[in-house]
Short mmCIF file of C-alpha atoms and ligand atoms in Angstrom, two decimals:
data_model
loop_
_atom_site.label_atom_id
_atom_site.label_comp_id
_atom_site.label_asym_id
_atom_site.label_seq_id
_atom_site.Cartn_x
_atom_site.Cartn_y
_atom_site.Cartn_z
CA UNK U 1 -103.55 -26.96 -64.17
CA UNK U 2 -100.35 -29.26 -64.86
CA UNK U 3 -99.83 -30.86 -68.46
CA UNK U 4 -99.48 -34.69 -68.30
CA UNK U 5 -99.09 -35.76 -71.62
CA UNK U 6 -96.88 -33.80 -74.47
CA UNK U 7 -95.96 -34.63 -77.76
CA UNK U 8 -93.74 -34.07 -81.01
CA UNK U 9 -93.92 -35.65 -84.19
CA UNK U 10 -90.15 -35.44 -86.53
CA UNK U 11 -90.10 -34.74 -89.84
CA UNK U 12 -87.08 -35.48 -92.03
CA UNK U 13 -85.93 -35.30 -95.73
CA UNK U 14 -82.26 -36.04 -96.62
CA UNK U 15 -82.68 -34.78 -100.79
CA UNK U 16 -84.59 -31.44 -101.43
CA UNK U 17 -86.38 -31.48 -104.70
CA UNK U 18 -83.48 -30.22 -106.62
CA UNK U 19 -81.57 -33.39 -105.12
CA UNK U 20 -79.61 -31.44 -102.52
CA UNK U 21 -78.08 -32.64 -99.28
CA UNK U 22 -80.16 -30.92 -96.53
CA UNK U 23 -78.82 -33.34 -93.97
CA UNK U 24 -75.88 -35.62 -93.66
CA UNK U 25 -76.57 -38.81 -95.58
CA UNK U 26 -77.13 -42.13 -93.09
CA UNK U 27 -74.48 -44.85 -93.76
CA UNK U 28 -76.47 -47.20 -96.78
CA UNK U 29 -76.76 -44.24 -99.12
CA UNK U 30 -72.78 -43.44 -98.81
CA UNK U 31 -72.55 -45.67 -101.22
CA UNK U 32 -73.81 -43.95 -105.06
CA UNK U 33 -74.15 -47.86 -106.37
CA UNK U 34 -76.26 -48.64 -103.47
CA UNK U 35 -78.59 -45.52 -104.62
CA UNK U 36 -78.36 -46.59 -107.92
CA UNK U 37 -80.32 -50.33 -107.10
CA UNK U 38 -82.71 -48.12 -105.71
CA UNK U 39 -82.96 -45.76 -108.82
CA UNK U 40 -83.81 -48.67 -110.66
CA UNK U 41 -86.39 -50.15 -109.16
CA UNK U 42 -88.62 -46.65 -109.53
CA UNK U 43 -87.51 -46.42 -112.86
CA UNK U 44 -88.96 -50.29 -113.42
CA UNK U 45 -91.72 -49.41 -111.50
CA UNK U 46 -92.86 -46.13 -113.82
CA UNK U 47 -92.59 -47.69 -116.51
CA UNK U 48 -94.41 -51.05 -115.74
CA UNK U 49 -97.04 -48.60 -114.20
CA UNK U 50 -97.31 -46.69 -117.91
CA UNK U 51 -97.51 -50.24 -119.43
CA UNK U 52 -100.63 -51.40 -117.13
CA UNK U 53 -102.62 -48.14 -117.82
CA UNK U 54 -101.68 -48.56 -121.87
CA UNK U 55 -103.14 -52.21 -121.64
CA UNK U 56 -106.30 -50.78 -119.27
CA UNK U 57 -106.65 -48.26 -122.18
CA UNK U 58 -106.97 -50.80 -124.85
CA UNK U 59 -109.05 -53.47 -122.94
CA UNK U 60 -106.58 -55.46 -122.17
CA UNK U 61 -106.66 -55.05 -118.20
CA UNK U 62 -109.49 -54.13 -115.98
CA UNK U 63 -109.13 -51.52 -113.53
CA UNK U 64 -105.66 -50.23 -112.51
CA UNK U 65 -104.69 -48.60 -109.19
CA UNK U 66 -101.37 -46.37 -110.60
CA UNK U 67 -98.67 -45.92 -108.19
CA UNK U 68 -97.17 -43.08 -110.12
CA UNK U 69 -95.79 -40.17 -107.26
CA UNK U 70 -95.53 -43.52 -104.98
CA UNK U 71 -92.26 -44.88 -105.89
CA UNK U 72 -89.68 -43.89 -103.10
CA UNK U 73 -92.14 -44.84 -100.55
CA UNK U 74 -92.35 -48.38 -102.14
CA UNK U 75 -88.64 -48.41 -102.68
CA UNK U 76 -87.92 -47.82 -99.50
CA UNK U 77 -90.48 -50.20 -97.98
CA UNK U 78 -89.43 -53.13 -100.42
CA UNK U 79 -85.89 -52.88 -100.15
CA UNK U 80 -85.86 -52.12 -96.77
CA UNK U 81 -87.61 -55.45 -95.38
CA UNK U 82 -86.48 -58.75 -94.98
CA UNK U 83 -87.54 -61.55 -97.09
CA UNK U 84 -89.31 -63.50 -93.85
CA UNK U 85 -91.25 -60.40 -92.73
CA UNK U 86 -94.57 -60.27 -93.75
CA UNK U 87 -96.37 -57.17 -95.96
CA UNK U 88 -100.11 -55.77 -96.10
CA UNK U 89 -101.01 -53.88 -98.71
CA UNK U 90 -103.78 -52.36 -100.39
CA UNK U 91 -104.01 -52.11 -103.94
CA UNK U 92 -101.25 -49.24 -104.94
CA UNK U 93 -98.14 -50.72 -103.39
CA UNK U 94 -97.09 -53.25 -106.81
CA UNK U 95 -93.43 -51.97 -106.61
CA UNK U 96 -93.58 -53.15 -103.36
CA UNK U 97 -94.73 -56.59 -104.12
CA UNK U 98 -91.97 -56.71 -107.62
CA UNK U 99 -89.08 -56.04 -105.16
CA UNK U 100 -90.71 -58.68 -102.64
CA UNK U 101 -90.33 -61.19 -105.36
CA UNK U 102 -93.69 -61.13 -107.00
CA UNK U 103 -93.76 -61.38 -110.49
CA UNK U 104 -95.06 -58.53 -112.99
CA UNK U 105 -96.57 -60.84 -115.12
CA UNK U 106 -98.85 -62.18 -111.97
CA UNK U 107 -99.48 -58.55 -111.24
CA UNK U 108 -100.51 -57.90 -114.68
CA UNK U 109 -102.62 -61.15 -113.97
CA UNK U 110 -104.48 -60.05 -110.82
CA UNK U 111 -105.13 -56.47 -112.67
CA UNK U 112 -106.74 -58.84 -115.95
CA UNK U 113 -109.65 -59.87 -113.26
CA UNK U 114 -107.70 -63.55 -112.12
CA UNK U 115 -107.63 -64.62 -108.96
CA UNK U 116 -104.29 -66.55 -110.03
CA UNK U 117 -102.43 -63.33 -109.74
CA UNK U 118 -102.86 -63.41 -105.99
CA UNK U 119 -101.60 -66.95 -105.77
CA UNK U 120 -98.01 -64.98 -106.42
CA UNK U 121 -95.14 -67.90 -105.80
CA UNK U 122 -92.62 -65.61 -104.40
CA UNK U 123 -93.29 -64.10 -100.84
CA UNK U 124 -95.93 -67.22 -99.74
CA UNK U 125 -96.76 -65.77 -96.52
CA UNK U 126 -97.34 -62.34 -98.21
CA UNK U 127 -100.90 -61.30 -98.07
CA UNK U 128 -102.77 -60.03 -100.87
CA UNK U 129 -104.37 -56.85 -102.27
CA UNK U 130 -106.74 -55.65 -99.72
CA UNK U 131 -109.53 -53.57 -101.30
CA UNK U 132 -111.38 -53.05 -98.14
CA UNK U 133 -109.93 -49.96 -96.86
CA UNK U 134 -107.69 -50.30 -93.47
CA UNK U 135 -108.96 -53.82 -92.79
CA UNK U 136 -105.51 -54.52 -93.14
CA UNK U 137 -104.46 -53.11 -90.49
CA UNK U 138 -106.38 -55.39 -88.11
CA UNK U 139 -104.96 -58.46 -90.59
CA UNK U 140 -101.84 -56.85 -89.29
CA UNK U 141 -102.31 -56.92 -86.15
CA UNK U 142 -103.07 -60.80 -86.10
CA UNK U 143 -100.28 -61.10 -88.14
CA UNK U 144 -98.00 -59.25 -85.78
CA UNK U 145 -98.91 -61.25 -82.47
CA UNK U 146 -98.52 -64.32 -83.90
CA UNK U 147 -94.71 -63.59 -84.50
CA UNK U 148 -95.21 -62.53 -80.78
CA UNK U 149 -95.84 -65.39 -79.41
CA UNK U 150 -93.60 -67.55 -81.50
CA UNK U 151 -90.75 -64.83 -80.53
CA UNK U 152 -89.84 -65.10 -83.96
CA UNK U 153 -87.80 -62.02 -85.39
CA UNK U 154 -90.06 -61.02 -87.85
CA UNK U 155 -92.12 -57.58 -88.34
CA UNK U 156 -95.57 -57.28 -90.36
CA UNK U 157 -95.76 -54.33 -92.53
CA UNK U 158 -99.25 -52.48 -93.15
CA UNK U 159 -98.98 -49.91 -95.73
CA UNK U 160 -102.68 -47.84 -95.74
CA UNK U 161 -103.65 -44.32 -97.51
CA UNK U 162 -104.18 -40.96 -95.43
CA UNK U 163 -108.16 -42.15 -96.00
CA UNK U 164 -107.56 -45.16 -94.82
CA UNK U 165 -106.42 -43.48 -91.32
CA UNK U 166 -110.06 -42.26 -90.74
CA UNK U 167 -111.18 -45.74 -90.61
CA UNK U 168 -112.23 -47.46 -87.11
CA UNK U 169 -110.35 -50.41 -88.66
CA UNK U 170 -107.16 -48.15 -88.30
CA UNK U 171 -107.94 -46.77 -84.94
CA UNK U 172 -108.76 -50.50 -83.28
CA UNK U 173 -105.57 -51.43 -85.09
CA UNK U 174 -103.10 -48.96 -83.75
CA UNK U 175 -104.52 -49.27 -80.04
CA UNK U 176 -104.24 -52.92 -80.22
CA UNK U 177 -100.40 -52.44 -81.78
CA UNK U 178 -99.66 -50.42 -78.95
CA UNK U 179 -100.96 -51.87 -75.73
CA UNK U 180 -99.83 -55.75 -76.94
CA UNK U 181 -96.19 -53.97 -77.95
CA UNK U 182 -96.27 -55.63 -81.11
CA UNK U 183 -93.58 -55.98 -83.81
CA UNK U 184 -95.31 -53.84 -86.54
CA UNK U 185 -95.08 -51.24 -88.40
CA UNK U 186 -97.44 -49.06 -90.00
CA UNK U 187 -96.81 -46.93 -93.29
CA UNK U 188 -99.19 -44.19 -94.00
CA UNK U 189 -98.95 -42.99 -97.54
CA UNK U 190 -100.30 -39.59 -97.39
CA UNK U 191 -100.81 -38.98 -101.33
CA UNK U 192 -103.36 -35.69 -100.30
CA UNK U 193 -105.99 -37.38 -101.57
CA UNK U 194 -108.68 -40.46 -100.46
CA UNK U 195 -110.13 -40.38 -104.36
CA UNK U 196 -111.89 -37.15 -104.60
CA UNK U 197 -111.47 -36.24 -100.90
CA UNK U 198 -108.35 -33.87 -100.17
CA UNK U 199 -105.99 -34.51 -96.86
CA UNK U 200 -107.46 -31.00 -95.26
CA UNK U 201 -111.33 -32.39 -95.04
CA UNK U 202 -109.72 -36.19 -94.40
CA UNK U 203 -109.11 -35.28 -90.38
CA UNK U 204 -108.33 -32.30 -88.36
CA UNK U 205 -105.38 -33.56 -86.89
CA UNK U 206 -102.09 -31.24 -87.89
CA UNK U 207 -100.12 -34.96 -89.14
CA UNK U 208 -101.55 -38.19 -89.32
CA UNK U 209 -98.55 -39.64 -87.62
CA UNK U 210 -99.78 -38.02 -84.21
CA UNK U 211 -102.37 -41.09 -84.70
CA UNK U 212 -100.12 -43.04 -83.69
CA UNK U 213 -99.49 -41.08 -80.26
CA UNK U 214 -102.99 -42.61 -79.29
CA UNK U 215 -101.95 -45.88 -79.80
CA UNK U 216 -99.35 -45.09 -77.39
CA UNK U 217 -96.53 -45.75 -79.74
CA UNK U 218 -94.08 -43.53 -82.14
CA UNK U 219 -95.23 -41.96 -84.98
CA UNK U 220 -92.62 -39.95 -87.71
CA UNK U 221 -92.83 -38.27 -90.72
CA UNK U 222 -90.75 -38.64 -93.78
CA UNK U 223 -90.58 -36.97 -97.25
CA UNK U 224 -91.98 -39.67 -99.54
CA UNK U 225 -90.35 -38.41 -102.14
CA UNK U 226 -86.91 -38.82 -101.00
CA UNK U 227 -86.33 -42.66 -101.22
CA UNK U 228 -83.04 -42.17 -98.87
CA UNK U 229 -85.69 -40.75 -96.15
CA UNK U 230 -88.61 -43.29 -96.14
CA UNK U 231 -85.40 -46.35 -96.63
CA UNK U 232 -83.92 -44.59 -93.38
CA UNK U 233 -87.19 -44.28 -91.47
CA UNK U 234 -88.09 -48.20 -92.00
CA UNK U 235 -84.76 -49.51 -91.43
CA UNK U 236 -85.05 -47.53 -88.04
CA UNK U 237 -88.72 -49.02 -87.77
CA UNK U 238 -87.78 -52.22 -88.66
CA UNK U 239 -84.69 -53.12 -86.01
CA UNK U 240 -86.67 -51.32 -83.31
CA UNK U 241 -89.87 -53.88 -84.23
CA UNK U 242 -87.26 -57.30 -84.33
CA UNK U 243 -85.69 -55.96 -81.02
CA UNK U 244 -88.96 -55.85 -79.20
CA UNK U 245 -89.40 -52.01 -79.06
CA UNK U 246 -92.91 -52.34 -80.58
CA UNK U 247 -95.00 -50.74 -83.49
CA UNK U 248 -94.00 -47.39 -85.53
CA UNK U 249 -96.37 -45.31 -87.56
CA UNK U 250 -94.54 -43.79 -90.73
CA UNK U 251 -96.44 -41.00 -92.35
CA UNK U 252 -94.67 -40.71 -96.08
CA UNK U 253 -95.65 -37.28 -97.66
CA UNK U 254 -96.09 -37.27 -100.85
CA UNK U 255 -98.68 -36.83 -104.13
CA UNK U 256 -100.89 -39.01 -105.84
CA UNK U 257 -99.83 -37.83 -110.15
CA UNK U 258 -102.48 -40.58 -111.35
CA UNK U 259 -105.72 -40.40 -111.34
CA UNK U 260 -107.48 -42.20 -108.63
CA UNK U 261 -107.51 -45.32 -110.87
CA UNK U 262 -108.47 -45.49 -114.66
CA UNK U 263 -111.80 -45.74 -114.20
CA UNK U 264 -111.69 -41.85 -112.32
CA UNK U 265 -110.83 -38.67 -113.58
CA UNK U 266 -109.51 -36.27 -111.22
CA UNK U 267 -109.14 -32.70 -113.55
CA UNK U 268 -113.03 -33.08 -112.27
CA UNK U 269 -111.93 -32.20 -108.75
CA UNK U 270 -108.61 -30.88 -108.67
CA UNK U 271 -106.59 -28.20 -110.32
CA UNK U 272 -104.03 -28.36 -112.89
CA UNK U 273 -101.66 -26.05 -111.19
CA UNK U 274 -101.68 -28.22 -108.16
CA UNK U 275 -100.35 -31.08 -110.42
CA UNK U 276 -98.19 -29.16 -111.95
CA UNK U 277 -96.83 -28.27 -108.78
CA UNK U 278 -96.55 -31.58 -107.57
CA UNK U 279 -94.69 -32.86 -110.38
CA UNK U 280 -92.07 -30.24 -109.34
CA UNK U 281 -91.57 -32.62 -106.51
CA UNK U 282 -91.68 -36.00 -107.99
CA UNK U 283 -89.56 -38.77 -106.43
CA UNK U 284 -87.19 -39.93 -109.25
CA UNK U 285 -85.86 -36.63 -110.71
CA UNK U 286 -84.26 -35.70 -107.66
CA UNK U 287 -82.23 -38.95 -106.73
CA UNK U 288 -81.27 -38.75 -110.96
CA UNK U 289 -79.97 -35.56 -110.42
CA UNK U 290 -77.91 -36.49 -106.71
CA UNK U 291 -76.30 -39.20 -108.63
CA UNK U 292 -75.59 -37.14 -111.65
CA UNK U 293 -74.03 -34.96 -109.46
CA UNK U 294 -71.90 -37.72 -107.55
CA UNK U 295 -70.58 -38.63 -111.26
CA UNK U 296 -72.12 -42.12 -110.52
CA UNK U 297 -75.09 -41.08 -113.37
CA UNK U 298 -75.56 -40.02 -116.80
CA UNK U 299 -77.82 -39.57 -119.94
CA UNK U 300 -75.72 -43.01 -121.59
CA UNK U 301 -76.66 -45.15 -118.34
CA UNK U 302 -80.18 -43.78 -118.12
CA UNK U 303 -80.89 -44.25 -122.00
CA UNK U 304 -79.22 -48.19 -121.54
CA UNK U 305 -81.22 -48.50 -118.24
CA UNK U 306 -84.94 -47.21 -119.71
CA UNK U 307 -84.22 -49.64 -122.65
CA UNK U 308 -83.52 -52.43 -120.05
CA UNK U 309 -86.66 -51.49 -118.01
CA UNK U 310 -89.04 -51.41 -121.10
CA UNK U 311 -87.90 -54.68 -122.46
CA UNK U 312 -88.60 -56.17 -119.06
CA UNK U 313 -92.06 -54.89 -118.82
CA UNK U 314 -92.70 -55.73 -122.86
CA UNK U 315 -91.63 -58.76 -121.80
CA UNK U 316 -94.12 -59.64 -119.22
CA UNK U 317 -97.43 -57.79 -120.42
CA UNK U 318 -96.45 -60.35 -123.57
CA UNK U 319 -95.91 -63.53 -120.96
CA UNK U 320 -99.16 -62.20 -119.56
CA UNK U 321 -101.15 -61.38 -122.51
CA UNK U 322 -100.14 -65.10 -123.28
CA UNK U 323 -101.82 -66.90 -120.69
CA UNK U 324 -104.86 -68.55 -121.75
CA UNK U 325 -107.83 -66.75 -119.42
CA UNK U 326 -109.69 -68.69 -116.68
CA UNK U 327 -113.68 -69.25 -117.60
CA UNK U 328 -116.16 -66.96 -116.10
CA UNK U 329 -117.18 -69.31 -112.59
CA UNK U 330 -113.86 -69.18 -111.41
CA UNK U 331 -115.13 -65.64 -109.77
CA UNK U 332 -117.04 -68.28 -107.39
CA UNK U 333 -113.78 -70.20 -106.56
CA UNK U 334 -111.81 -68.24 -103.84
CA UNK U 335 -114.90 -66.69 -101.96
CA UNK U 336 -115.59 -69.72 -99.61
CA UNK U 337 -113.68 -73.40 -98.67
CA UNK U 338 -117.35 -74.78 -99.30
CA UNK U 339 -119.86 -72.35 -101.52
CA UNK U 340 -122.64 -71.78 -100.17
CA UNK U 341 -125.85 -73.49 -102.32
CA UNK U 342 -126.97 -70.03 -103.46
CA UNK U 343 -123.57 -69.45 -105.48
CA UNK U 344 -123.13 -73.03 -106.55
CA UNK U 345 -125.85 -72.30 -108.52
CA UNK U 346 -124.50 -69.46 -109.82
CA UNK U 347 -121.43 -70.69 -110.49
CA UNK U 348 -123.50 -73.69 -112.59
CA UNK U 349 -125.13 -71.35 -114.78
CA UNK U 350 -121.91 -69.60 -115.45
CA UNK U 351 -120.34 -72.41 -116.22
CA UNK U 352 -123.52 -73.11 -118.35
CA UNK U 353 -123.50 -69.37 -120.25
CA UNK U 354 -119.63 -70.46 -121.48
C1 TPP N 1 -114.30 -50.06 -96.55
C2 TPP N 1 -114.20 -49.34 -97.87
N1 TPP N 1 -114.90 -48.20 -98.05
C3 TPP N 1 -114.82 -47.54 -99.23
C4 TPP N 1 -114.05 -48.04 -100.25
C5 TPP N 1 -113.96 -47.29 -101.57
N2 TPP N 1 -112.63 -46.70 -101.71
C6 TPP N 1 -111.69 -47.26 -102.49
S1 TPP N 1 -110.26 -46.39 -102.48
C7 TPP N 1 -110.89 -45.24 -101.42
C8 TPP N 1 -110.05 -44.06 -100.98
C9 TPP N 1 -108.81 -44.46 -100.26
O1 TPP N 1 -107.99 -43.34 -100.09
P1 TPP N 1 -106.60 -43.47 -99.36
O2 TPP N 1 -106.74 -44.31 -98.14
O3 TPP N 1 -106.07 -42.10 -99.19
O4 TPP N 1 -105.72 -44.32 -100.40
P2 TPP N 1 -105.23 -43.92 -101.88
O5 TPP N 1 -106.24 -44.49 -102.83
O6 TPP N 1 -105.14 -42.45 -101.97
O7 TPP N 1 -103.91 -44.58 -102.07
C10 TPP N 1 -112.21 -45.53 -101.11
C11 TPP N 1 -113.05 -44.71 -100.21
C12 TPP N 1 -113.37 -49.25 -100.03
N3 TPP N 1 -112.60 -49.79 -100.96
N4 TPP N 1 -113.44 -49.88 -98.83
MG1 MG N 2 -104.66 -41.14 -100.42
#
């Protein structure tokens, strides 16, 4: 018997949870003022996300997918990408989409129930939430070979759950990605859960970024906690994709600390001590504490920069809760370029209820 195939998937982590060096630093996060932009952005992010489930709470937004555990992976993603490249999300990746350019009062929109908030004037050519688990990753995939063929230098970025991976959508994806060589890349964010399914009954495989091996294409493994880690792993991604090296699977590792959404409640299938736990690892206390111990942080900079942050997000849940609401049959107006007869009636007699 001879083996023909072999494999190895990386794993890397530059900040323990403690925010300790384990591994020399790459070049970007040298700089502490750099890290600090970064820094930022999760602390905007957690706090906009405490905002949106405080307005859910008092009936002010409808459902809300938190990205709370989430935000070095959507740090790292955001900041990493270049305004022309193209992103596919599904609902949890909002810090993604603020550091894109979209605006947190139109994703305070599209969470109120209005289609408006999709029509986001910043990144045009972004797409927007996909709900449908892993069909983006197909949209992707068109996406993808139609910088191909222009030869443009421009990647599409798919960011999925570690349920979404045990979709067919992701499979036909990620063989497709492969074989056509295409400038993509694809960023798992395993959060250990798929709503009230853990990670060990998700798949058997030991990593979901040996998925990618089947597509015939590179798959790592990052600590999506560490913000330096995932920002190194999709720079890498990235200039490999634009130089014609083809698709890269990024697994980030990390912990979903919010309920599924607000209309779940997870303490009625997971354990308290496993959050606990998890919190130990959380993304932003770890670069706070690096920087704090580079001198480039402090309580006086954090106290001025949660005060900036909150008065941001005040500002735009007030911008938002400003906007005079659409009328009930606009639900009817972004299914179809013609409705169909069936929901023109619909939309009649909603327009008829008002
Ligand atoms: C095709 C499809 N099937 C089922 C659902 C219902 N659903 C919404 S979220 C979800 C779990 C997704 O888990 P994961 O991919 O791990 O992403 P996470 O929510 O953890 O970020 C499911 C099954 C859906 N939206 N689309
Ligand atoms: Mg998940």
């Amino acid at each position: 018997m001879t083996v023909v195939a072999k494999f190895e998937i990386r794993y890397s982590q530059f900040l323990d949870p403690g925010g300790k060096v384990v591994q020399p630093l790459p070049r970007f996060a040298s700089d502490p003022q750099f890290l600090v932009k970064l820094y930022r952005w999760m602390v905007l992010m957690r706090i906009y996300d405490a905002k949106a489930i405080a307005l859910q709470r008092t009936g002010q937004l409808g459902t809300f997918a938190s990205l709370v555990g989430n935000e070095a992976v959507e740090t790292g993603i955001g900041t990493a990408m270049a305004q022309d490249d193209v992103f596919l999300m599904t609902y949890r990746e909002n810090g993604v989409q603020l550091i894109r350019g979209v605006t947190m009062k139109e994703l305070f929109i599209y969470w109120g129930g209005d289609e408006r908030g999709s029509a986001f004037a910043g990144p045009r050519k972004d797409f927007a939430v996909c709900i449908t688990i892993a069909a983006q990753v197909l949209h992707t995939v068109g996406v993808a070979y139609a910088m191909k063929l222009r030869r443009e230098p421009r990647v599409a970025v798919c960011t999925l759950g570690d349920g979404g991976t045990s979709k067919g959508d992701f499979y036909e994806g990620i063989n497709a990605a492969g074989a056509w060589r295409l400038p993509a890349v694809f960023v798992v964010t395993n959060n250990q859960w798929a709503i009230s399914v853990p990670r060990r009954a998700q798949s058997a495989a030991q990593t979901l970024a040996q998925k990618a091996i089947a597509g015939g294409f590179e798959g790592v493994q990052v600590d999506g906690n560490d913000v330096i880690a995932v920002r190194h792993a999709m720079d890498e991604a990235l200039s490999k994709a634009r130089a014609g090296g083809g698709p890269t699977l990024i697994e980030a590792l990390t912990y979903r600390l919010s309920d599924h959404t607000t209309a779940d409640d997870a303490t009625r299938y997971r354990s308290p001590d496993e959050l606990a736990e998890a919190w130990k690892a959380e993304p932003l206390s770890r670069l706070r504490a690096y920087l704090t111990s580079c001198g480039a942080w402090d309580k006086a900079r954090e106290d001025a920069l949660l005060k900036e942050c909150n008065e941001q997000v005040q500002a735009a849940a007030q911008a938002y809760l400003d906007t005079p609401a659409v009328g009930p049959e606009c639900m009817f107006d972004h299914l179809y370029a013609r409705l169909p007869a069936a929901l023109e009636k619909q939309r009649a007699a909603a327009l008829g209820d008002k």
